[in-house]
CSV table of C-alpha atoms in Angstrom, one decimal:
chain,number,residue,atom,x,y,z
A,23,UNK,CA,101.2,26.3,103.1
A,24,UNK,CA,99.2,28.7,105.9
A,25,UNK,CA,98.4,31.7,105.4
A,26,UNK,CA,101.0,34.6,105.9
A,27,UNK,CA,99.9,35.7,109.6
A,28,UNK,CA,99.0,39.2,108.5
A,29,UNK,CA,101.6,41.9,109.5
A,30,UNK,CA,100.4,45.3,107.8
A,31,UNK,CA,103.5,47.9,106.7
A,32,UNK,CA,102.0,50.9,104.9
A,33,UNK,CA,102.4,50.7,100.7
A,34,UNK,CA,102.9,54.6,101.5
A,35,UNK,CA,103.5,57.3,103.9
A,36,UNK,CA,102.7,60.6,104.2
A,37,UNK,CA,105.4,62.8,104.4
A,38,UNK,CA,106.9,66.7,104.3
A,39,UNK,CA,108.2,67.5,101.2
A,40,UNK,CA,109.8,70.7,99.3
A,41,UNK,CA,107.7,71.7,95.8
A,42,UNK,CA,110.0,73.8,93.9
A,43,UNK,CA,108.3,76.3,91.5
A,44,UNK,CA,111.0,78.7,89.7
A,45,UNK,CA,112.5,80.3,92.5
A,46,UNK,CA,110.1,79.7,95.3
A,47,UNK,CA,110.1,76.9,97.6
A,48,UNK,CA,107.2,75.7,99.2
A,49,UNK,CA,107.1,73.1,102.5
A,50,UNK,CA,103.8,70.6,102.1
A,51,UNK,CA,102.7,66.9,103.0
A,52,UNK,CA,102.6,64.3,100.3
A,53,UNK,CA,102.0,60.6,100.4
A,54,UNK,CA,104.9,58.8,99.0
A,55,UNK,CA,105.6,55.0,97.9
A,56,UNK,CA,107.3,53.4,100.4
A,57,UNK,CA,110.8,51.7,99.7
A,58,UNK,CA,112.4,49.4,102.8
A,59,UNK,CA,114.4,46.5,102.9
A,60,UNK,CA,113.1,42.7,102.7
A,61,UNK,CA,115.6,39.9,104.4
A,62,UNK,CA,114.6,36.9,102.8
A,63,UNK,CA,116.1,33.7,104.4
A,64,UNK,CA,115.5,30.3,103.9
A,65,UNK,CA,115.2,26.7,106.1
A,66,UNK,CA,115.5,23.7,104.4
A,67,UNK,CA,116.9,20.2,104.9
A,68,UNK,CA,115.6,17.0,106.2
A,69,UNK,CA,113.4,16.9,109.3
A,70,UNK,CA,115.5,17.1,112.4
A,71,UNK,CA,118.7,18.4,110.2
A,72,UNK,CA,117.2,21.9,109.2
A,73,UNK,CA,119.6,24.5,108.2
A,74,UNK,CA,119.1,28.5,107.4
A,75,UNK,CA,120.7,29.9,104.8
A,76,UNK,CA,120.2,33.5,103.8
A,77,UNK,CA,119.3,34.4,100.8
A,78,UNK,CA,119.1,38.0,100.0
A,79,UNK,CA,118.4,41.6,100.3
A,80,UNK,CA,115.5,43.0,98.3
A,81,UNK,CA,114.6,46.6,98.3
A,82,UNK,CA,110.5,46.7,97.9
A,83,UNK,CA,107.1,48.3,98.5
A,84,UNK,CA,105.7,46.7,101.5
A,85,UNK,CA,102.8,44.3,100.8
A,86,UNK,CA,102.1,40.8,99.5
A,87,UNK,CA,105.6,39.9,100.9
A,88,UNK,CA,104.5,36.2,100.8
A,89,UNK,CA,104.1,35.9,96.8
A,90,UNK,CA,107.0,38.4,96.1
A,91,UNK,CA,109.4,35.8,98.2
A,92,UNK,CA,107.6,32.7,96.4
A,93,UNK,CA,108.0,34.2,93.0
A,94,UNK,CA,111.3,35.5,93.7
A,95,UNK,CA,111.9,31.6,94.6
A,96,UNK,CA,110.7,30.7,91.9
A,97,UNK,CA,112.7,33.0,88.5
A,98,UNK,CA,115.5,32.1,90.9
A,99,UNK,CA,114.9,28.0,89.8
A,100,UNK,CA,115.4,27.7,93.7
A,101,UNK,CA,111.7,26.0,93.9
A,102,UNK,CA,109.6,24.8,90.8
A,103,UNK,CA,105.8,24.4,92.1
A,104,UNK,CA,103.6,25.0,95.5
A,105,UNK,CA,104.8,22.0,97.4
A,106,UNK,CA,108.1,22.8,97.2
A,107,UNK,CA,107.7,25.7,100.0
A,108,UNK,CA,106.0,24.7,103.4
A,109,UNK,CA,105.6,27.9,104.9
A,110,UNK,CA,106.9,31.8,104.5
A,111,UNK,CA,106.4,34.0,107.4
A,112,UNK,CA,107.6,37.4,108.8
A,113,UNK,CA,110.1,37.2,111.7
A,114,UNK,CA,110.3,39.0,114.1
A,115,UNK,CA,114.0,39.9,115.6
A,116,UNK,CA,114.4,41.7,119.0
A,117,UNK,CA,117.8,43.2,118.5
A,118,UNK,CA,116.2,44.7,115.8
A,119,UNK,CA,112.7,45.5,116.8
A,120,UNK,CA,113.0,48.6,114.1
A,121,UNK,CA,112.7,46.0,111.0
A,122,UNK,CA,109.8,44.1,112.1
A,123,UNK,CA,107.4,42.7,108.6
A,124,UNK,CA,111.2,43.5,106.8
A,125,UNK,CA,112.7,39.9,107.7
A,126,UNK,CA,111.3,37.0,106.1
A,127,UNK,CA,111.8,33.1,106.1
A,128,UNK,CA,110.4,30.7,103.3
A,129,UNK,CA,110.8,27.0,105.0
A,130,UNK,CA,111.5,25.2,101.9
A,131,UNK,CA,109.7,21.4,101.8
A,132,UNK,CA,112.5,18.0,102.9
A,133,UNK,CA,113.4,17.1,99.2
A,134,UNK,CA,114.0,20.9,97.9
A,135,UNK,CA,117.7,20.5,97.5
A,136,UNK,CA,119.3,24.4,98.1
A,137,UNK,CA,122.4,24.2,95.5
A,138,UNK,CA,124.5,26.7,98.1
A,139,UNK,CA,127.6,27.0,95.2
A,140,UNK,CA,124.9,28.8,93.1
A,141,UNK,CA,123.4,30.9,95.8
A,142,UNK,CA,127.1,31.4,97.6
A,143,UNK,CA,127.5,35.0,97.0
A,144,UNK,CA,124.4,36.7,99.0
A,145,UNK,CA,123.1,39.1,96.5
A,146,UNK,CA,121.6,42.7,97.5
A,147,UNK,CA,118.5,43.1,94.5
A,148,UNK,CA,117.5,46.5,94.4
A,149,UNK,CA,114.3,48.2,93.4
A,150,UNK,CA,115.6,49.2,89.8
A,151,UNK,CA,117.5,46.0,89.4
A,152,UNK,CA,116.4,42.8,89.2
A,153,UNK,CA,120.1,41.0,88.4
A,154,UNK,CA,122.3,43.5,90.5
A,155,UNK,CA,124.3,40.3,92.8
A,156,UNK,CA,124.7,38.1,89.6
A,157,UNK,CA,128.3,38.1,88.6
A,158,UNK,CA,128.2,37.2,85.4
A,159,UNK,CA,125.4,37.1,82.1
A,160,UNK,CA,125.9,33.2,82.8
A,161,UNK,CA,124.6,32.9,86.1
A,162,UNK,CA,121.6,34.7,85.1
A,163,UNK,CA,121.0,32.3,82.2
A,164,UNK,CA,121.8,29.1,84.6
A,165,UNK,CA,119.0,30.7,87.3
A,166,UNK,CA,116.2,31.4,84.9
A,167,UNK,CA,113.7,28.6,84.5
A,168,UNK,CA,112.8,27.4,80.9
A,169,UNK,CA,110.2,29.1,79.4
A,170,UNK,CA,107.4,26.5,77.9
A,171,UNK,CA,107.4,26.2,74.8
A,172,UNK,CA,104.4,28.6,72.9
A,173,UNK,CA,101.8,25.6,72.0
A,174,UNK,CA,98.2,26.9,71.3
A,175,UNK,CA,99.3,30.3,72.9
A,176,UNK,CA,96.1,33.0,72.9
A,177,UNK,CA,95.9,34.9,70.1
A,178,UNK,CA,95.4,39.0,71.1
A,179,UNK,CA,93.8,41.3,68.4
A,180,UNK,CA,95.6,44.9,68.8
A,181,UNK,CA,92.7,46.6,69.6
A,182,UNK,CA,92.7,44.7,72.9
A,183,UNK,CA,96.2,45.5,73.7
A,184,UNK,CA,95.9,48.9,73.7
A,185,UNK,CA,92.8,49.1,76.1
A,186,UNK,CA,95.1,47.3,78.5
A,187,UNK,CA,97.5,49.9,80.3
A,188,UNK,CA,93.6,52.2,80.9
A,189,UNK,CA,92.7,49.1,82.4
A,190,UNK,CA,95.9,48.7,84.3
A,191,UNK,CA,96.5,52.3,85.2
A,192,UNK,CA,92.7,52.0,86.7
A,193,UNK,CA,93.1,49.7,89.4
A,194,UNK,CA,96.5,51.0,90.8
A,195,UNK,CA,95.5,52.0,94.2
A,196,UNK,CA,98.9,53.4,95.5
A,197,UNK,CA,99.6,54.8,92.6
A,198,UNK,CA,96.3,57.0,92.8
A,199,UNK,CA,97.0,57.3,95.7
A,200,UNK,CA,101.3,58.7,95.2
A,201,UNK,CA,101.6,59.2,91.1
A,202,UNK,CA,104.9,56.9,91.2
A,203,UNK,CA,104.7,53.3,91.1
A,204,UNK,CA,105.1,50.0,88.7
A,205,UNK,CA,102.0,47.8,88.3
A,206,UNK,CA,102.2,43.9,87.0
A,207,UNK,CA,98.8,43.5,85.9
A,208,UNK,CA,97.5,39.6,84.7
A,209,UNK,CA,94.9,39.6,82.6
A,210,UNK,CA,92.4,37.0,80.9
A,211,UNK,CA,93.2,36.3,77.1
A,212,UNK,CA,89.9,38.2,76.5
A,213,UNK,CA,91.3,40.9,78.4
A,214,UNK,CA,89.5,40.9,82.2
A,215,UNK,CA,91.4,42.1,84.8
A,216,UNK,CA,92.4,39.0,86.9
A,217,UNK,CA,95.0,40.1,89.8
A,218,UNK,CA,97.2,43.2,89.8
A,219,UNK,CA,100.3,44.0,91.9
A,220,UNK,CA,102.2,47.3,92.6
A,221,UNK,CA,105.9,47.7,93.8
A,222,UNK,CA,108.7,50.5,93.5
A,223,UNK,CA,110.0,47.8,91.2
A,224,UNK,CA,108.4,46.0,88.5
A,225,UNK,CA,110.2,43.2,88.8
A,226,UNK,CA,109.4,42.7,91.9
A,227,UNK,CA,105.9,43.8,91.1
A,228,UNK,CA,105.8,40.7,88.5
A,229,UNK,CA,107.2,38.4,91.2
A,230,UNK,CA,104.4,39.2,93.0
A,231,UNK,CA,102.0,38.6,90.2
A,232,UNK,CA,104.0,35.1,89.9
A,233,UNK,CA,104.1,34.5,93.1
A,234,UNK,CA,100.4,34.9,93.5
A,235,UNK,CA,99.6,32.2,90.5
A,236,UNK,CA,102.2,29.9,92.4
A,237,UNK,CA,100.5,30.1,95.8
A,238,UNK,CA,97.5,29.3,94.2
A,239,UNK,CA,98.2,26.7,92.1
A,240,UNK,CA,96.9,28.3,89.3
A,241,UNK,CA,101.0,28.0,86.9
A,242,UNK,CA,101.3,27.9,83.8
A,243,UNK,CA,99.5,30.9,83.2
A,244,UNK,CA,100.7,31.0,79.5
A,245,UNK,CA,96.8,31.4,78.6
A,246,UNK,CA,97.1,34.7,79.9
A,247,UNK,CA,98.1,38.1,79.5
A,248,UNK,CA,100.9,39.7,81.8
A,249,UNK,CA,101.1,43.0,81.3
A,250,UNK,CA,103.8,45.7,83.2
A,251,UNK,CA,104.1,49.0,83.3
A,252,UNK,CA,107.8,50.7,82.3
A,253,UNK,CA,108.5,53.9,80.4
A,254,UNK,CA,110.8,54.2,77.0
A,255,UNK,CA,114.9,54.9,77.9
């Protein structure tokens, strides 16, 4: 697959804001994580017979659109390794020159067979929801892949664990940079920081992480550590 031709959208914007402090209320500028809407839509079918079929609605931070939409492909059960997408690129649509970088198309490879039954209801997947569109506890079981099963899985002493979120929390650019953002963070089974990913979501933060491995061929990654951030509710 090429390279995603490179269409930057900022991760955040600087905006006016109201700080509320007791009574008084103050006007200021503050950078802010952005949320906008991804279109993702997909072509597939045999060579001269392709069809489009869109797939979804995700609400996300801007950047690394290319590995959220192969990792979102991917926990969907929709593809199951690299070859399986040709090519994912931003399109451009000029009735609607506004949402240019928020449409995207995965061109799925000939023999990828797109079960359209499964994916018939086009789901919206919001930032805070990873499932919202599934209609039932059943459908998400059906569209999760199998997880491997745990065979000479790393063992992590405790000590290690808890130096992770610092770790994490250390190399979250946007969030330095807003004070509000998820972070999927992979990391070596000794702990080194190998890729990390921020998003308004973290689920689509760790589809980005996924996404990432996927691209570069670098799956299973059950050597590893995933770590995400969350809070307790």
């Amino acid at each position: 697959m090429r390279p995603l031709a490179p269409y930057i959208q900022p991760s955040a914007e600087r905006t006016t804001v109201e700080r509320v402090t007791g009574t008084a209320v103050a006007r200021a500028t503050d950078l802010l994580a952005v949320e906008a809407p991804l279109e993702i839509s997909l072509g597939y079918g045999p060579a001269g017979q392709r069809q489009t079929h869109s797939l979804a609605v995700t609400m996300r931070t801007p950047g690394h659109d290319a590995e959220l939409v192969a990792g979102f492909l991917l926990s969907e059960g929709i593809v199951q390794q690299a070859s399986d997408i040709q090519d994912i690129e931003h399109r451009a649509d000029p009735r609607r020159p506004e949402e240019r970088g928020n449409v995207i198309r995965a061109e799925l490879a000939p023999g990828v067979v797109l079960e359209l039954d499964r994916l018939e209801r086009h789901f919206y997947t919001s930032s805070s929801c990873g499932v919202c569109g599934k209609t039932s506890i059943a459908a998400v079981r059906a569209s999760s892949c199998p997880a491997p099963p745990p065979v000479d899985s790393p063992q992590v002493p405790a000590a290690l664990i808890h130096q992770l979120p610092a770790r994490q929390r250390a190399a979250q650019q946007v969030f330095e940079q807003t004070g509000g953002l998820h972070a999927t963070a992979l990391f070596s089974a000794e702990g080194e920081l190998l890729l990390l990913r921020e998003d308004v979501g973290r689920h689509n933060a760790f589809d980005k992480v996924v996404g990432a491995a996927l691209l570069a061929g670098q799956l299973p990654i059950n050597q590893h550590i995933i770590m995400l951030s969350g809070r307790a509710s």
